[in-house]
Amino acid sequence: MTAPAAMSTPPAAKPRRRWGPLILSGPSMLWYAAFFVLPILWIVLYSFGTKDTARLPVPVDMNHLGLQNYRQAFGETFFQVFRSTIKISVLATALCVVIGLPVAYFITFKVKERWRGILLALVIVPSFTSYLIRTLAWRIPLAGNGALSKLLQRWDVINGPISLLDSRGAVQLAIVYNYVGFMILPLYVALDRIEGPLREASKDLGAGRLRTFSQVTFPLASPGIVAGILLTFIPMCGDFVTATILGGTKGNMIGALVESQFVAAQNWPSGSAMAVMMVGAVLVCLIVGGAVTKVVMTVLRARRRVSLGSLA
Amino acid sequence: MTATLRPRKVRKGFDPSKLAMAVWTALVLIFLFTPIGFIVAHSFNKGNSLVIWNGLGTKWWGSLFDSSVTLRSLEKIVGISLFIYLIGWIIERAAHLRPRRIRSFAGPLGFIVAVIVVGLQTHWYFDLFVELNIAPAMRNSFTAAIGGTILAVIFGGLAGVGLARTTAWWSKAFMFMIILILVTPEVMDAVALNGWFVRLGGPFSHDTWRLNGGILRLWVGYSLYTSAVVTLIVRARLAGLDESLEEAAADLGATPTRAFFQITMPLISSALVAGGLLSFTLCLDNTIIASAVSTAGSSTFPVYVVSSVKGTVRPFVAVAAVVLFAITMAALGFVYSVLKRSGESTTQIAATMTGT
């Protein structure tokens, strides 16, 4: 009796392994289909419609589909805001790399194990506490009679109080501030995964520090840089809180525009077209950035190739 | 293999590049803490505006602790948390379990239970933030964050286990979907959900029983991003452990359900706690989805702050912000200790926090 029972166990276990994961993932899949895929598909559809406030609850006329919303978006203020958003985001991402890389490098290679955890915690804590409040807090030093203005007056850089609020500079500063932590962390992770012996081998083979950094450490850290760019650039493009709080009318960003089209203007088709273009622009930026990096890397690698045949 | 064991060499003696980098790191850390310092300082502002300094005073902190109900409730929360922690410790000693096996979860669990129990008893949080009518916004923030976190832990936990245990064709598509959710600009998600909820109507527009339609919208809206985060954390946790434990359970005659609850659940519990706390802080702080999706009756604290920026922001906002900072930091501390005790290195924790 026992033998057949034992024999029958493996076939009984097989279907569990095949269907188990799918059953476990099923709820999430349905959830994402219902509340992520479908809503965004509707946004794409709305972007071809026309505004019709007579229809409720959805103020969109879907009978006359066309590209008018996209055409309209390209002409007006939208395009200007669009350009400034991309400019702010690209500059901020670059600044985050420049500011964050030395910090990540220092934490990874230059401090003892015990300090590494403390320094990382000091990066994580401000990055994960309310970014709305931290953005709002910048209004204090940047105000007309705030700390920064007073400091600049004491150093005789400016005479008379200036307000740095409601300007593009303020938005740029706060965006760099809000995201630099999310650049440092993936950079640290990537640098920490580089194995020590590789860098030591480079040194033993006679490479200077700069050369070791540029030809060994930096290329090996590039996945972290890519992750950091994804983690900072994409949210920056959609950020509208920073612009709303610090930008006034000058530092408008595309996220705020999209939001106002939906909430204030009740112009869903126009807002949808803007949202679709925003995501498209983010993708184009990432693809162009990726392609340029790839070309540059290929060229550099080709120039630096060491032919072992000539040595032999 | 040996590379991970060998301590990394730190150059001894004077090193100008190291000094320069140390100074730079210090400056960046000061930069990161500057606004937090200003907020804490200005919560002690005597004046009526957050931004304009008008002398030192505890006027706004005083209004936080005005009612005696608040203090008594805080005492109760601390008491219940300690009590549950103590029970965990006693069970641990009595059952001869590995040290800290239960205690590591008893702390956060006790705190959560205490908050819920005291929250049901009194409206302590209501009294806490009764100043400036922040109370309803604060309550909405917490209700929405707790609901969003529960959904995230359920969906993310299940999907994380599923994804770690298969290499089937659909798992790649599903992973792509999760990455897509993580990288879609949040504002796109927010407006899409807003339109979708309006179209769906039903429970999303009207109150069902005692559940506010706007709060339901927030739960669903928050759960998308956070469940993706929890999925990745759980998947990463299980990927390091092989399937043999669950197979052994099956060989010993456990049904798949029993194996899941007795073997898999304990293995991923640390990942669930860490992911849950992380998503709680993300929900508490969420502004973009909340301001697009919430209705008049369900606006959260961040939505209140954004709308108050147009006028004068009161220093009480800073007081509330400091309280939120404290809660977030406690949650982050728990995340760190839970991950650390489940044997993850500092790098893995940093990787988990950023989803890389």
XYZ file of C-alpha atoms in Angstrom, chain A:
312
model
C 0.000 0.000 0.000
C 2.747 2.413 0.891
C 4.716 1.969 -2.293
C 2.062 3.234 -4.723
C 1.345 6.126 -2.396
C 4.994 7.150 -2.433
C 5.094 6.726 -6.199
C 2.155 9.003 -6.660
C 3.695 11.874 -4.694
C 6.035 13.306 -7.366
C 3.344 13.653 -10.053
C 1.140 15.337 -7.464
C 3.917 17.818 -6.668
C 4.588 18.666 -10.313
C 1.403 20.623 -11.079
C 1.880 22.583 -7.846
C 5.169 23.876 -9.152
C 3.750 24.730 -12.530
C 0.569 26.478 -11.433
C 1.595 27.764 -8.007
C 3.583 30.787 -9.167
C 0.925 31.778 -11.680
C -1.805 31.554 -9.036
C 0.314 33.617 -6.651
C 1.049 36.259 -9.285
C -2.498 36.255 -10.642
C -4.022 38.793 -8.215
C -1.266 41.317 -8.927
C -1.590 40.832 -12.673
C -5.325 41.447 -12.577
C -4.804 44.415 -10.251
C -2.239 46.011 -12.564
C -4.391 45.303 -15.612
C -7.399 46.954 -13.987
C -5.694 49.954 -12.395
C -2.571 50.563 -14.452
C -2.913 49.292 -18.017
C -6.575 50.148 -18.615
C -6.419 53.691 -17.157
C -3.368 54.533 -19.254
C -4.941 53.072 -22.392
C -7.918 55.344 -21.780
C -5.552 58.327 -21.457
C -4.104 57.459 -24.869
C -7.650 57.258 -26.272
C -8.714 60.552 -24.668
C -5.757 62.288 -26.260
C -7.429 61.872 -29.670
C -10.811 63.156 -28.526
C -12.218 66.639 -28.032
C -13.275 68.479 -24.906
C -16.994 68.400 -24.187
C -17.995 69.567 -20.721
C -21.635 68.710 -21.397
C -20.815 65.037 -21.070
C -20.584 63.743 -17.544
C -18.841 62.283 -15.709
C -16.210 62.074 -18.453
C -15.996 65.398 -20.318
C -14.631 63.979 -23.563
C -16.289 63.712 -26.964
C -14.971 60.564 -28.593
C -16.907 60.949 -31.844
C -14.404 63.187 -33.585
C -11.043 61.536 -33.183
C -7.992 63.350 -34.478
C -4.534 64.670 -33.786
C -5.703 68.198 -32.922
C -4.554 68.011 -29.306
C -1.020 67.109 -30.279
C -0.935 69.848 -32.920
C -2.213 72.351 -30.400
C 0.307 71.285 -27.779
C 3.266 71.830 -30.066
C 2.375 75.426 -30.798
C 1.581 76.988 -27.482
C 3.212 77.710 -24.152
C 3.220 73.983 -23.611
C 6.214 73.521 -25.857
C 8.156 76.171 -23.959
C 7.379 74.506 -20.613
C 8.246 71.193 -22.189
C 11.689 72.409 -23.219
C 12.405 74.028 -19.868
C 11.351 70.861 -18.034
C 13.692 68.716 -20.080
C 16.474 71.285 -19.627
C 15.997 71.427 -15.847
C 15.835 67.629 -15.595
C 18.886 66.940 -17.778
C 20.959 69.549 -15.919
C 19.754 68.268 -12.544
C 20.571 64.646 -13.448
C 24.069 65.678 -14.569
C 24.556 67.665 -11.355
C 23.359 64.706 -9.301
C 26.012 62.481 -10.930
C 28.732 65.097 -10.419
C 27.735 65.737 -6.794
C 26.909 62.145 -5.934
C 29.793 60.216 -7.501
C 32.539 61.515 -5.158
C 30.279 60.907 -2.171
C 29.485 57.339 -3.230
C 33.156 56.717 -4.046
C 34.242 58.071 -0.679
C 31.708 55.966 1.224
C 32.647 52.809 -0.696
C 36.421 52.926 -0.822
C 37.733 55.473 1.643
C 36.082 54.789 4.970
C 36.092 51.882 7.402
C 33.223 49.401 7.500
C 31.648 50.885 10.624
C 31.504 54.387 9.187
C 30.075 53.123 5.918
C 26.742 52.221 7.541
C 26.510 55.513 9.400
C 27.268 57.605 6.313
C 24.749 55.620 4.256
C 22.111 56.152 6.944
C 22.853 59.873 6.804
C 22.116 59.786 3.070
C 19.028 57.563 3.365
C 17.286 59.393 6.211
C 16.881 62.797 4.546
C 16.130 61.183 1.172
C 13.240 59.115 2.486
C 11.620 61.692 4.753
C 8.784 63.715 3.282
C 10.040 65.353 0.131
C 7.105 67.742 0.117
C 8.092 69.143 3.509
C 11.754 69.318 2.518
C 10.802 71.257 -0.588
C 8.588 73.570 1.428
C 11.468 74.079 3.859
C 13.567 75.694 1.113
C 11.153 78.616 1.198
C 12.648 79.598 4.567
C 16.268 80.291 3.532
C 15.357 81.427 0.013
C 12.834 84.093 1.060
C 13.523 87.817 0.581
C 14.841 88.310 4.108
C 15.885 84.697 4.542
C 19.219 83.243 5.556
C 20.713 82.966 2.072
C 19.914 86.535 1.145
C 21.443 87.792 4.407
C 24.537 85.669 3.916
C 25.072 87.017 0.416
C 24.639 90.576 1.698
C 27.173 90.064 4.449
C 29.681 88.819 1.903
C 28.869 91.880 -0.232
C 27.849 89.726 -3.176
C 24.616 91.663 -3.434
C 23.330 94.894 -1.902
C 19.816 94.859 -0.582
C 17.680 91.778 0.035
C 16.748 89.601 -2.912
C 14.097 86.964 -3.089
C 15.243 83.783 -4.728
C 11.774 82.312 -4.519
C 9.526 81.743 -7.502
C 12.397 81.453 -9.935
C 13.813 78.724 -12.097
C 16.979 78.732 -10.002
C 15.008 77.794 -6.909
C 13.313 74.914 -8.747
C 16.661 73.735 -10.119
C 18.248 73.805 -6.660
C 15.389 71.942 -4.986
C 15.210 69.315 -7.739
C 18.909 68.550 -7.410
C 18.455 68.478 -3.655
C 15.449 66.151 -3.754
C 17.040 63.548 -5.998
C 20.760 63.542 -5.183
C 20.215 60.868 -2.524
C 18.587 58.591 -5.093
C 21.715 58.956 -7.217
C 24.170 58.296 -4.378
C 22.518 55.035 -3.240
C 22.587 53.078 -6.551
C 26.085 54.440 -7.255
C 27.210 53.104 -3.888
C 25.612 49.724 -4.586
C 27.365 49.466 -7.956
C 30.750 50.587 -6.606
C 30.502 48.208 -3.671
C 29.905 45.272 -5.996
C 33.209 45.896 -7.778
C 35.661 43.379 -6.503
C 38.693 44.830 -4.791
C 41.253 42.624 -6.590
C 40.329 44.152 -9.963
C 41.353 47.584 -8.773
C 44.449 46.175 -7.115
C 45.406 44.351 -10.325
C 45.105 47.611 -12.200
C 47.425 49.245 -9.686
C 49.870 46.345 -9.826
C 49.986 46.607 -13.597
C 51.212 50.167 -13.211
C 48.054 52.213 -13.687
C 47.866 55.452 -11.744
C 44.905 56.293 -9.578
C 43.169 58.372 -12.226
C 43.710 55.688 -14.795
C 42.389 52.973 -12.491
C 39.323 55.104 -11.861
C 38.634 55.992 -15.480
C 39.393 52.596 -17.012
C 38.446 50.098 -14.305
C 36.231 51.567 -11.603
C 34.109 53.893 -13.701
C 33.185 51.391 -16.449
C 32.346 48.781 -13.823
C 30.185 51.305 -11.970
C 28.221 52.225 -15.082
C 25.226 49.992 -14.235
C 24.847 52.035 -11.059
C 25.017 55.255 -13.008
C 22.330 53.966 -15.359
C 20.142 52.931 -12.423
C 20.717 56.292 -10.771
C 19.770 58.151 -13.929
C 16.583 56.099 -14.283
C 15.724 56.701 -10.625
C 16.242 60.461 -10.860
C 15.564 61.602 -14.421
C 12.148 59.968 -14.831
C 10.581 61.258 -11.606
C 12.104 64.693 -12.245
C 10.322 64.968 -15.585
C 6.985 64.258 -13.936
C 7.663 66.289 -10.805
C 5.221 69.071 -10.225
C 5.370 69.537 -6.474
C 8.725 71.309 -6.557
C 7.583 73.635 -9.319
C 4.291 74.373 -7.571
C 5.943 75.198 -4.262
C 9.092 77.026 -5.351
C 8.588 77.983 -8.977
C 5.689 80.432 -8.880
C 4.779 81.294 -12.440
C 8.329 81.156 -13.809
C 9.475 77.690 -12.926
C 6.521 75.869 -14.427
C 7.117 72.244 -15.192
C 5.220 69.897 -17.434
C 3.825 67.782 -14.603
C 2.060 70.834 -13.172
C 0.665 71.662 -16.610
C -0.739 68.165 -17.096
C -2.289 68.240 -13.634
C -3.883 71.660 -14.182
C -5.388 70.553 -17.523
C -7.196 67.755 -15.755
C -8.134 69.369 -12.469
C -8.513 73.098 -13.125
C -9.273 73.358 -16.841
C -11.264 70.104 -17.098
C -9.642 69.666 -20.503
C -8.961 65.958 -20.444
C -8.031 65.487 -24.116
C -5.416 68.234 -23.997
C -4.042 66.969 -20.676
C -3.923 63.425 -22.022
C -2.005 64.497 -25.111
C 0.481 66.335 -22.899
C 0.870 63.316 -20.624
C 1.458 61.001 -23.581
C 4.010 63.423 -25.029
C 5.721 63.699 -21.653
C 6.176 59.947 -21.398
C 7.263 59.866 -25.049
C 9.830 62.605 -24.422
C 11.206 60.776 -21.391
C 11.602 57.632 -23.489
C 13.256 59.554 -26.347
C 15.667 61.212 -23.896
C 16.595 57.877 -22.364
C 17.030 56.186 -25.754
C 19.134 59.060 -27.146
C 21.200 59.160 -23.952
C 21.706 55.411 -24.046
C 22.665 55.416 -27.734
C 25.168 58.277 -27.321
C 26.767 56.530 -24.345
C 26.997 53.287 -26.264
C 28.639 54.944 -29.289
C 31.127 56.823 -27.103
C 31.981 53.674 -25.163
C 32.441 51.630 -28.337
C 34.744 54.271 -29.846
C 36.778 54.550 -26.645
C 37.049 50.795 -26.313
C 38.161 50.425 -29.930
C 40.871 53.067 -29.458
C 42.120 51.520 -26.239
C 42.130 47.948 -27.416
C 45.345 46.225 -26.466
C 46.541 43.747 -29.050
C 48.216 40.879 -27.291
C 49.445 39.515 -30.618
C 51.990 42.313 -31.069
C 53.470 41.624 -27.664
C 54.134 37.998 -28.376
